[in-house]
XYZ file of C-alpha atoms in Angstrom:
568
model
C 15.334 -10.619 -7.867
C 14.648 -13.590 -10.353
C 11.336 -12.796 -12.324
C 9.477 -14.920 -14.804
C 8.105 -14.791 -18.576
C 5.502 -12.140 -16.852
C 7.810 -9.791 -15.268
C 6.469 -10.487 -11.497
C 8.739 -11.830 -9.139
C 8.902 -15.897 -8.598
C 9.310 -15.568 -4.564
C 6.096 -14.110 -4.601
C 4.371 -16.458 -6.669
C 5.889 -19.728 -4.416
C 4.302 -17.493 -1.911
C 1.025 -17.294 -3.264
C 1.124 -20.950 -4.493
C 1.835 -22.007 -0.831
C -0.784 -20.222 0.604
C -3.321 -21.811 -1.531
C -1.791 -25.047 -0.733
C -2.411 -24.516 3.002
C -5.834 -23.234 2.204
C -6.620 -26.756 0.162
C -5.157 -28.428 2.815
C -7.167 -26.994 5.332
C -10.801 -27.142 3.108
C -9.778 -31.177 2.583
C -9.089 -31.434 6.598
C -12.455 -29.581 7.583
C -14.492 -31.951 4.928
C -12.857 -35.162 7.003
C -15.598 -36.298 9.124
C -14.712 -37.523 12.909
C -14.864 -40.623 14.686
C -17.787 -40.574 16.496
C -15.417 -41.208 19.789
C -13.712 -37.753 18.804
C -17.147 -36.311 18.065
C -18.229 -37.167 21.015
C -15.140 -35.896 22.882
C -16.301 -32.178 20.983
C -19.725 -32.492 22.463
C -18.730 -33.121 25.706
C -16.680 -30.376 25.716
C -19.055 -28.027 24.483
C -21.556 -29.396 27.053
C -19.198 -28.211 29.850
C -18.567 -24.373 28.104
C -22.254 -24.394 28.419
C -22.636 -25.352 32.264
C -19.781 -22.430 32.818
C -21.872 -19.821 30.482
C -18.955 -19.904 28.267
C -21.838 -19.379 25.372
C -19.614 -18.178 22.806
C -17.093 -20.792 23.147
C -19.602 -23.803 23.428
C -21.085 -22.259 20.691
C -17.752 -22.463 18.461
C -17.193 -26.175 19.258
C -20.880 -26.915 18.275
C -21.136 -24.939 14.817
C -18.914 -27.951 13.028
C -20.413 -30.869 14.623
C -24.208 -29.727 13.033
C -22.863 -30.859 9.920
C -25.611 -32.779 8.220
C -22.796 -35.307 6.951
C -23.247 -36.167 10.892
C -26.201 -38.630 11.903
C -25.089 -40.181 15.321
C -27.440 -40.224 18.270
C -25.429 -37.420 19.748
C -26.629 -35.047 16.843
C -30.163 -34.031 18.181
C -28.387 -32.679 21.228
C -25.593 -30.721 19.324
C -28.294 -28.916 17.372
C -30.094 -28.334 20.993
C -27.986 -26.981 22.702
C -26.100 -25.315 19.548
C -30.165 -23.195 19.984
C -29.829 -23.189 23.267
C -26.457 -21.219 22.901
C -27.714 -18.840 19.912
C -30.643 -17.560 22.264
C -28.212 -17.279 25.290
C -26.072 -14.796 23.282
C -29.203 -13.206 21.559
C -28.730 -14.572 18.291
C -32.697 -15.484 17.895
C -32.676 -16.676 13.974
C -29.630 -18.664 14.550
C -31.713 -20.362 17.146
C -34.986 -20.684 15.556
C -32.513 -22.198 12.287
C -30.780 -24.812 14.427
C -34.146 -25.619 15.866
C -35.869 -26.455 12.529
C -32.709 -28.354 11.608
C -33.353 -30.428 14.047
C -37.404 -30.621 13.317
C -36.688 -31.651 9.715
C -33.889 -34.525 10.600
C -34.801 -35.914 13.865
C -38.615 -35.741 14.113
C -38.344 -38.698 16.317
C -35.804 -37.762 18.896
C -37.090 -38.476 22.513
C -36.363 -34.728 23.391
C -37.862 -33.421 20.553
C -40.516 -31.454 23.512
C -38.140 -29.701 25.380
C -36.954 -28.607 21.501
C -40.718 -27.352 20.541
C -40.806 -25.722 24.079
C -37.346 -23.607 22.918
C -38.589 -22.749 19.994
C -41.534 -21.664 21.305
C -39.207 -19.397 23.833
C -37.701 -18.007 21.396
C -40.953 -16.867 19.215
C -42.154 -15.644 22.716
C -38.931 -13.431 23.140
C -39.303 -11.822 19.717
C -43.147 -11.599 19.995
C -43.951 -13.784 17.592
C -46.919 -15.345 19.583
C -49.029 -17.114 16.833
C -46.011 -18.845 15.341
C -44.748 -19.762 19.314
C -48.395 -21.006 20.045
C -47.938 -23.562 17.107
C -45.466 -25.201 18.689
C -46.579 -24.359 22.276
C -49.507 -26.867 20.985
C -47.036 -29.435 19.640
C -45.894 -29.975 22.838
C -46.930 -33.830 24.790
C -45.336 -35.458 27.339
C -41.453 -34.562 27.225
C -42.564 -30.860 29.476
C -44.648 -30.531 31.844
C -48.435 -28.611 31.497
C -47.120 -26.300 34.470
C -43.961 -25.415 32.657
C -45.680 -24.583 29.499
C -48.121 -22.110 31.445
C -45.186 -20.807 33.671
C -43.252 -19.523 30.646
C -46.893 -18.316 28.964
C -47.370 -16.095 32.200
C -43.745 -15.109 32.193
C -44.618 -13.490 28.728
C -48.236 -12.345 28.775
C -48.171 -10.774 31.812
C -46.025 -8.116 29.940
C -48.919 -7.329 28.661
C -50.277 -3.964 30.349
C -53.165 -2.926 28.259
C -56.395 -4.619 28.319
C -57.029 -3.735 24.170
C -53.358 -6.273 23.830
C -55.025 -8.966 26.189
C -58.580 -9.338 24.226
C -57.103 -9.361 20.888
C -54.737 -12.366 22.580
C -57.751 -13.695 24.489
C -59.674 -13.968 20.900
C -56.965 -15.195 19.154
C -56.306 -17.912 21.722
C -60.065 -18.312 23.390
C -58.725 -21.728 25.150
C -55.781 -20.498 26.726
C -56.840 -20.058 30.806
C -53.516 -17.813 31.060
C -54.532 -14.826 28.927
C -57.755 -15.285 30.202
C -56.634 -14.844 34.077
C -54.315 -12.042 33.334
C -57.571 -10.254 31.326
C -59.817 -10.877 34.039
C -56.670 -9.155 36.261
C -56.660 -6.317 33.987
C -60.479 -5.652 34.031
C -60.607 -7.004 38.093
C -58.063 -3.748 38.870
C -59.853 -0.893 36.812
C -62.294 1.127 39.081
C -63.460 2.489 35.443
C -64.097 -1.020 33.618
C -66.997 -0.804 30.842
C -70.166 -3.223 31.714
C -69.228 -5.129 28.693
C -65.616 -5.622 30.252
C -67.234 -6.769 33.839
C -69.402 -8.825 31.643
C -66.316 -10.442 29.781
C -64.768 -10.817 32.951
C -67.257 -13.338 34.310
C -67.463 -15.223 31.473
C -64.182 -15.741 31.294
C -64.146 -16.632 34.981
C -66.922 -18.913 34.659
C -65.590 -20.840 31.952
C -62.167 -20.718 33.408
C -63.077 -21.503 36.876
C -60.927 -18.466 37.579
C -61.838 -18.297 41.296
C -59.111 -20.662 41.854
C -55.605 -21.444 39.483
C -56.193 -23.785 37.410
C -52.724 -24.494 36.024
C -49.686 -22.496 36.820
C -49.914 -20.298 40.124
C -49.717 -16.620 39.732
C -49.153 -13.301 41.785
C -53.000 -13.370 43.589
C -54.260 -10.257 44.902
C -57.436 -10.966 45.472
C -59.707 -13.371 46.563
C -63.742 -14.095 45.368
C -65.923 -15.680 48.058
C -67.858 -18.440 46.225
C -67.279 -21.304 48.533
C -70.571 -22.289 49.076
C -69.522 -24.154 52.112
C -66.384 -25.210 50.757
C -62.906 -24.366 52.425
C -60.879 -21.696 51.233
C -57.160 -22.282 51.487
C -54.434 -19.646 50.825
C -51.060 -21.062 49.840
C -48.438 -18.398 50.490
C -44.605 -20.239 49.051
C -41.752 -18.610 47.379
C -42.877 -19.260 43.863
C -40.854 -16.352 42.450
C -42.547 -16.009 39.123
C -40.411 -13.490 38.051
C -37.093 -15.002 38.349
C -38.564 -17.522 36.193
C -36.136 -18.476 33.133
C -37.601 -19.695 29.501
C -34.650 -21.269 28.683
C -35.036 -23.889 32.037
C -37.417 -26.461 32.449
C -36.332 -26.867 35.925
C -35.547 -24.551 38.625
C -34.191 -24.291 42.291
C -37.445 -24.225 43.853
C -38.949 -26.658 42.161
C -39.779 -28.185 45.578
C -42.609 -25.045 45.851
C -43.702 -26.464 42.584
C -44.053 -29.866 43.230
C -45.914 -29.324 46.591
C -48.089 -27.111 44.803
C -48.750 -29.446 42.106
C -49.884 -32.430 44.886
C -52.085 -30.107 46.796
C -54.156 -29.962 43.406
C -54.722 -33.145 43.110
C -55.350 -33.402 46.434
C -58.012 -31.132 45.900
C -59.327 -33.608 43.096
C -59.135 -36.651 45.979
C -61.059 -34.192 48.019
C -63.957 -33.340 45.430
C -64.713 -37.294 45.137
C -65.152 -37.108 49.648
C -67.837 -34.176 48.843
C -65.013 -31.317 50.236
C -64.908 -28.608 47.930
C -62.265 -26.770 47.707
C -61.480 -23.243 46.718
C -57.139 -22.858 46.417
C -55.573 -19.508 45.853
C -51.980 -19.218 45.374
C -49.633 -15.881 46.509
C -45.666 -15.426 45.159
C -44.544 -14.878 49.041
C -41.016 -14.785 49.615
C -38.618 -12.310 52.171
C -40.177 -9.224 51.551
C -43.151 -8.395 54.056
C -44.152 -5.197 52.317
C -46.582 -7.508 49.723
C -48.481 -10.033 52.239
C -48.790 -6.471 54.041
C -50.588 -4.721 51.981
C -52.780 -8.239 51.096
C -53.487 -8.388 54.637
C -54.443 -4.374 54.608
C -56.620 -4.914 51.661
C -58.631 -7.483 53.094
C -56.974 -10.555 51.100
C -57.402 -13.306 54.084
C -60.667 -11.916 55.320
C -62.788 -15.302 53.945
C -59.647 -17.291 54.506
C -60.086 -20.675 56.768
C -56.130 -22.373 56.090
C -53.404 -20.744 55.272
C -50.206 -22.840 54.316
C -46.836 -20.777 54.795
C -45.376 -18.664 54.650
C -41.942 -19.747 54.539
C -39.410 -16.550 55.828
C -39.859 -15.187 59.224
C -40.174 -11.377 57.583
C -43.690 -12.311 55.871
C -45.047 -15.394 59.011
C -44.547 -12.186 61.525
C -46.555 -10.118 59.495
C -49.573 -13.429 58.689
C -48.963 -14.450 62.188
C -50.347 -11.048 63.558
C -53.117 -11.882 61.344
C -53.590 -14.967 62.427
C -53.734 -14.593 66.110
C -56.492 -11.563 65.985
C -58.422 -13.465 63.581
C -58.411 -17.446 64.843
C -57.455 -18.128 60.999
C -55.357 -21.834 60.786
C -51.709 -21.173 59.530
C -49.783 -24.517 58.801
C -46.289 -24.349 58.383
C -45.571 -26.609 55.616
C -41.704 -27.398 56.241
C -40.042 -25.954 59.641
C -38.944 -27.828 62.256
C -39.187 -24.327 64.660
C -40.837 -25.074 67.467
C -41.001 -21.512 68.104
C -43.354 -20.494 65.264
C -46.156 -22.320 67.031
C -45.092 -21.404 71.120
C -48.999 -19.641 72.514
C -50.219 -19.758 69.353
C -53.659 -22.273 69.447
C -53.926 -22.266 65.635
C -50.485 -22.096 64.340
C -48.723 -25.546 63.190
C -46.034 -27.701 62.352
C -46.796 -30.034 59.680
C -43.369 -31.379 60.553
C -42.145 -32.753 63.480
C -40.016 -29.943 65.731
C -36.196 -31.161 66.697
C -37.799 -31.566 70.132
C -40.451 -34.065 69.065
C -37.617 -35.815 66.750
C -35.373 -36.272 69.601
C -37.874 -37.889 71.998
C -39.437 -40.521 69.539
C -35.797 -41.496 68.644
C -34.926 -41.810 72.247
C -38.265 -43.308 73.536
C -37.055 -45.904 70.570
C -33.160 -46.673 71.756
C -34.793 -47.156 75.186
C -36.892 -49.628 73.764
C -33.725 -51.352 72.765
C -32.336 -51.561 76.268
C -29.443 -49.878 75.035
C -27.145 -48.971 78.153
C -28.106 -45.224 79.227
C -25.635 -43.173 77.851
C -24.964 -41.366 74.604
C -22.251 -39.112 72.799
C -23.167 -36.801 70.814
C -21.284 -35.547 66.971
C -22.618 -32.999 65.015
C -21.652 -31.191 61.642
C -21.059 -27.734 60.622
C -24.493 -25.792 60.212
C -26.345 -24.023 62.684
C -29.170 -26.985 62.289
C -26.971 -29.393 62.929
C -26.184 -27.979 66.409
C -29.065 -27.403 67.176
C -30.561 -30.386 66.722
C -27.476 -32.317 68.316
C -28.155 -30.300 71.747
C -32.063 -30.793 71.388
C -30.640 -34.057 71.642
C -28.881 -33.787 74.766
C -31.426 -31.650 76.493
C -34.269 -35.093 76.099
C -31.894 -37.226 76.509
C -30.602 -35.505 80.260
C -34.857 -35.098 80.713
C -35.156 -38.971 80.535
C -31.868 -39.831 82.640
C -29.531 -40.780 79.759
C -25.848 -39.355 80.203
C -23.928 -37.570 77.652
C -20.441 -39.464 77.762
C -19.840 -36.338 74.790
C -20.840 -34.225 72.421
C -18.629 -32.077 69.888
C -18.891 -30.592 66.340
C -17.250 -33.422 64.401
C -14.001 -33.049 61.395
C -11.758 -35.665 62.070
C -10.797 -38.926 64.025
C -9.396 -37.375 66.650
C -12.300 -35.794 67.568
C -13.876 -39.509 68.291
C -13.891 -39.640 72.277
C -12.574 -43.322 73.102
C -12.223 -43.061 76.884
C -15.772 -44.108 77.350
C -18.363 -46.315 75.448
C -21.763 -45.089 75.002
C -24.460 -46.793 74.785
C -25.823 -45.501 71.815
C -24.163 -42.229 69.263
C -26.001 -39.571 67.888
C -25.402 -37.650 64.337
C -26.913 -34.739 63.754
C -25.175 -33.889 60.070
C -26.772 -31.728 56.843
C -23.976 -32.908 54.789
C -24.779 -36.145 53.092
C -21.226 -37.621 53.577
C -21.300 -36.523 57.365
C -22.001 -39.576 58.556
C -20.246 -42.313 56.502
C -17.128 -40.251 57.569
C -18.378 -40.502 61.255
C -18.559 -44.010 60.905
C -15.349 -45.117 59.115
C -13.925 -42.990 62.417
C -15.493 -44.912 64.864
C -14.516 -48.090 63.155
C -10.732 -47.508 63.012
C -11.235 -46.036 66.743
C -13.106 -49.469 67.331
C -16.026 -48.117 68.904
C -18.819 -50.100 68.495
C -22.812 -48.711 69.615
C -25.896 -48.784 67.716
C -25.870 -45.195 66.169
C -29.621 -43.195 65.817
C -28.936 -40.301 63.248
C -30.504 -37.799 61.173
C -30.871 -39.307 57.289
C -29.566 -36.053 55.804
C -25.782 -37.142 57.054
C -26.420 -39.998 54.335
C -25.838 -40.470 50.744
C -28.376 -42.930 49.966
C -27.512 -43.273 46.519
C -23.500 -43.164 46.481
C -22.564 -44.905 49.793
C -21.572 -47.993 49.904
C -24.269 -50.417 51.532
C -22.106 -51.525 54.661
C -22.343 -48.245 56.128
C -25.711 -48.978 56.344
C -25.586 -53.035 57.452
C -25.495 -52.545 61.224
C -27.291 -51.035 64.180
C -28.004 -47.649 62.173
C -31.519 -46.171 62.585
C -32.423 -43.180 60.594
C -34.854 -40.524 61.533
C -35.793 -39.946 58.140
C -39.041 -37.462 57.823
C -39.061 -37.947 54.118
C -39.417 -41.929 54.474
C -41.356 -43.511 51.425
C -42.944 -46.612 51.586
C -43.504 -47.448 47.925
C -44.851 -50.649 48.512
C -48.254 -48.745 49.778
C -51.194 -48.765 47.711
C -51.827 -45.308 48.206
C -48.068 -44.523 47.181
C -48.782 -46.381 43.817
C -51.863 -44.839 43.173
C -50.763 -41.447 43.957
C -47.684 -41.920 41.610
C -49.929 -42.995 38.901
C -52.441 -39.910 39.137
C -49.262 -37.353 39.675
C -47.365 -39.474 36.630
C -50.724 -38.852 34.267
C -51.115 -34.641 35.817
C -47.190 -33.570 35.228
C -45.541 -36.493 33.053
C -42.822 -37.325 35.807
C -42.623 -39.158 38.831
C -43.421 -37.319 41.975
C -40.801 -35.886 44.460
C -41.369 -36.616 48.525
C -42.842 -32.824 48.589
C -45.612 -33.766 45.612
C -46.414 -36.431 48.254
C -45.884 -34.008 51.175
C -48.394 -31.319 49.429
C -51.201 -33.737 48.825
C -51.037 -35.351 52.321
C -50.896 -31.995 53.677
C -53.770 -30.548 51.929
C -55.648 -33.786 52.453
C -55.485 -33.816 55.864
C -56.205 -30.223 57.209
C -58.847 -30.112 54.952
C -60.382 -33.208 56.251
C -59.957 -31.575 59.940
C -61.641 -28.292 59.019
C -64.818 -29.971 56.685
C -67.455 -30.014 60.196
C -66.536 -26.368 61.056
C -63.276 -24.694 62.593
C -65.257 -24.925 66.040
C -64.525 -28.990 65.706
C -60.923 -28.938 64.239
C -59.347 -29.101 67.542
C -61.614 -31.712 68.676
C -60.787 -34.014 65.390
C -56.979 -33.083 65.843
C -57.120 -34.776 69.495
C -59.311 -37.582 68.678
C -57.023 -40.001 66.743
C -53.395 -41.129 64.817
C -54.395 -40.141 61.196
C -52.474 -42.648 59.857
C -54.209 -44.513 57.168
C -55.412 -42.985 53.632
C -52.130 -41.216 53.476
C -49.128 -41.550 50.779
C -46.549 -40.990 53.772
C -47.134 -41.577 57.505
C -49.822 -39.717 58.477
C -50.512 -36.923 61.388
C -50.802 -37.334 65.107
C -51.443 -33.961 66.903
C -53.524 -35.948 69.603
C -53.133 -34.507 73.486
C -53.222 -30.773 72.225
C -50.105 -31.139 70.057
C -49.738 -28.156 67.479
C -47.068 -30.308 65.850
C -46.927 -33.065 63.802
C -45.578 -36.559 65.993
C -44.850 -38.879 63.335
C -41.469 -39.822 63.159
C -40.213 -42.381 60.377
C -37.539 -43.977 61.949
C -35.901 -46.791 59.258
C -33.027 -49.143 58.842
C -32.090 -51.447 56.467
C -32.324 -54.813 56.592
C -32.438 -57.961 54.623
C -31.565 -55.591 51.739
C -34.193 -53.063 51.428
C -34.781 -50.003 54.350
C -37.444 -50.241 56.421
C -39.877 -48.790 58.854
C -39.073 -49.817 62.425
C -40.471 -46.854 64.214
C -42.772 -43.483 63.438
């Protein structure tokens, strides 16, 4: 082998000189910056590891593109979710680091909440509760008051010993959370000092801790203090302790949003002299809980109780209900069984039944020859609702030409035309499928259907431009004055615009409490007397004739380019 002046061999030393080639190479290639086309190509990429909890991986692509030689709009969000990765995978400093990065060069970013909310997370996680608070406080519009106090609970009500909560409690004297769970702490001690029991009504005093005041927690017990005022229980899935930090939104955020318009309506409520005294309970499947509230003599003040949502727990409140003449709404079923003898159980909602014969008593008002057929989807609901369907329509002397579970365009019965079709579908593209079928079969009706077959926002706008009518029980007029002012008050309380079950929760605590303010011996008697149909964000209640169901039925279609009401 060929050596040099120094004795060591030259094939090593090309060796060595090429690997430090490859390793300048390399350092020269890593300080090129990318087009922001190719950066954003990266991001998007690392978005999508991050939707499939591919954490390390998203976390990889991310690292490079935090670069500070890198000031694109898309930068913000790298360092986010670069945080949000770091406290997926436990790596807490990495995640507090990426966060102040992003503090120190994009003060301004429109997101920069949801980034003090994180960081606050993370503090929370690693108990570092004074510096979390700081930026707990930070916090404006960008997350929502009941978010904030959701992940505050989600922490402090680890919190077991009542010395832990009053060193909190005077460390953060304004916080309503640490104060509650204190109060909770004292409340369940059969041994509490007079000085604690003392503490404990202050606190509830200057909390107004007889009712929630921001998020809802796990209740167990209730304070009579009405005064005359009406004291509703409100027993939904909330499931506290699923609750993730790292979320600002979750799947039942429809519990949340009715929750949050039943306290306003509470506000609307305090200006018509109705006081109002509204207790929340975390009821979901298991019966063993509302059990043992019902045991403990929970409910025993109780005038309205709203849910609960699963049959396991409603057979257990319904028991309750029926020995002691309590009112039980049910805030969302269409079950005409939950209410069947029962003289103070209801529907807030319609039942299929009551669906079926507004929609018919409407295609007879038509003149629409008397016959129907009949598709329905794939879900038990949408069965059932298609033979509801039949049932009424056979009662008032319609014939079913057909009815079948729709798939494809075969199953489109030509050998007859109705006089009107039916579809009964859960699936949003159920019925524009439906109805490109019955146009290449070339049968023409006008078609009454069930809005949840529809995609209002992705279908094209001639599936809609014909004899369609909609029974659509989440129908908002927005033109209303009271829709505008309750989106204003709801925009000003939680910083975003409110869902149909914000609406739903305020209407529905509006009304029964209106019903029950002379006396449950009257509420029947004010149920029977009218249409409640004005001083409501959505249609209103009609249980007149005895009903213990709701009767309004927003029936729409659209016309001269907007959808409107035709029918309810």
């Amino acid at each position: 082998m060929k050596r040099n002046a120094s004795g060591k061999p030259l094939a090593r030393r090309y060796s060595n000189l090429l690997i430090l080639l490859l390793l300048s190479y390399a350092s020269v290639a890593q300080q090129v910056a990318l087009s922001e086309k190719d950066y954003a190509l990266k991001y998007k990429k690392a978005v999508q590891l991050y939707a499939d909890q591919k954490y390390f991986e998203a976390k990889d692509e991310l690292t490079p593109l935090t670069s500070r030689k890198y000031q694109n709009s898309m930068v913000p969000y790298v360092l986010y979710y670069h945080a949000l990765c770091s406290f997926k995978l436990l790596r807490n400093f990495e995640s507090r680091n990426s966060l102040r990065q992003l503090f120190e060069r994009f003060p301004d970013w429109k997101k920069i909440d949801e980034a003090y909310y994180l960081f606050a997370n993370v503090c929370f996680f690693e108990n570092y509760i004074d510096e979390g608070m700081q930026y707990i406080n930070r916090i404006s519009a960008g997350v929502s008051r009941q978010d904030v106090e959701n992940m505050e609970y989600f922490y402090f009500s680890k919190y077991k010993d009542p010395t832990q909560l009053k060193v909190l409690n005077q460390k953060f004297p304004n916080n309503a959370i640490i104060a509650q769970l204190l109060v909770d702490n004292i409340q369940k001690n059969k041994y509490a000092s007079k000085e604690d029991l003392e503490l404990s009504d202050r606190l509830t005093n200057q909390f107004n801790l007889g009712e929630i005041s921001g998020s809802p927690k796990r209740t167990t017990t209730i304070k009579k203090e009405n005064n005359g005022a009406i004291d509703v229980a409100v027993l939904l899935p909330f499931r506290l302790f699923e609750f993730d930090p790292s979320k600002s939104s979750r799947a039942n955020q429809y519990i949340y949003d009715m929750y949050a318009g039943m306290k306003l309506a509470k506000e609307k409520l305090e200006t018509e002299q109705i006081n109002i005294n509204l207790y929340t309970f975390d009821i979901d499947r298991d019966a063993r809980l509302i059990s043992e509230l019902i045991n403990n003599g929970t409910f025993s003040q109780i005038d309205l109780l709203i849910g609960p949502l699963y049959p396991e727990a409603n057979k257990v409140v319904n028991t309750f209900v029926k020995s002691n003449e309590v009112v039980q709404v049910h805030p969302l079923s269409n079950n005409r069984q939950l209410i069947v003898n029962d003289k103070t159980t209801f529907l807030a909602s319609p039942s299929y039944e009551i669906q079926a014969s507004k929609a018919l008593d409407y295609i007879n008002s038509q003149n629409a020859p008397r016959s129907v057929a009949i598709y329905f989807g794939n879900t038990r609901k949408d069965s059932t609702f298609a033979y509801i369907y039949r049932d009424k329509a056979l009662e008032s002397g319609i014939e079913v030409t057909t009815i079948k579970r729709f798939s494809t365009i075969e199953d489109i019965d030509t050998k007859r035309k109705p006089g009107h079709i039916f579809l009964s579908g859960s699936d949003n593209t159920f019925g524009s499928k439906v109805i490109n079928a019955l146009d290449k079969k070339k049968v023409s009706a006008p078609i009454m259907a069930a809005s949840s077959a529809f995609d209002f926002e992705g279908s094209s706008l001639g599936i809609f431009n014909r004899q369609l009518y909609l029974i659509q029980l989440d129908y908002i007029n927005r033109e209303k004055d009271e829709v505008k002012n309750f989106r204003s008050s709801y925009f000003n309380s939680q910083n975003i615009a409110p869902s149909y079950y914000g609406c739903w929760g305020y209407d529905m605590l509006l009304f029964y409490a209106r019903m029950l303010n002379a006396g449950k011996t009257k509420f029947r008697n004010n149920l029977d007397a009218i249409e409640y149909t004005q001083g409501y964000v959505l249609d209103g209640f009609d249980y007149t004739n005895g009903s213990n169901e709701n009767k309004i039925v927003p029936i729409i279609r659209y016309q001269d380019g907007k959808f409107i009401e035709v029918a309810r």
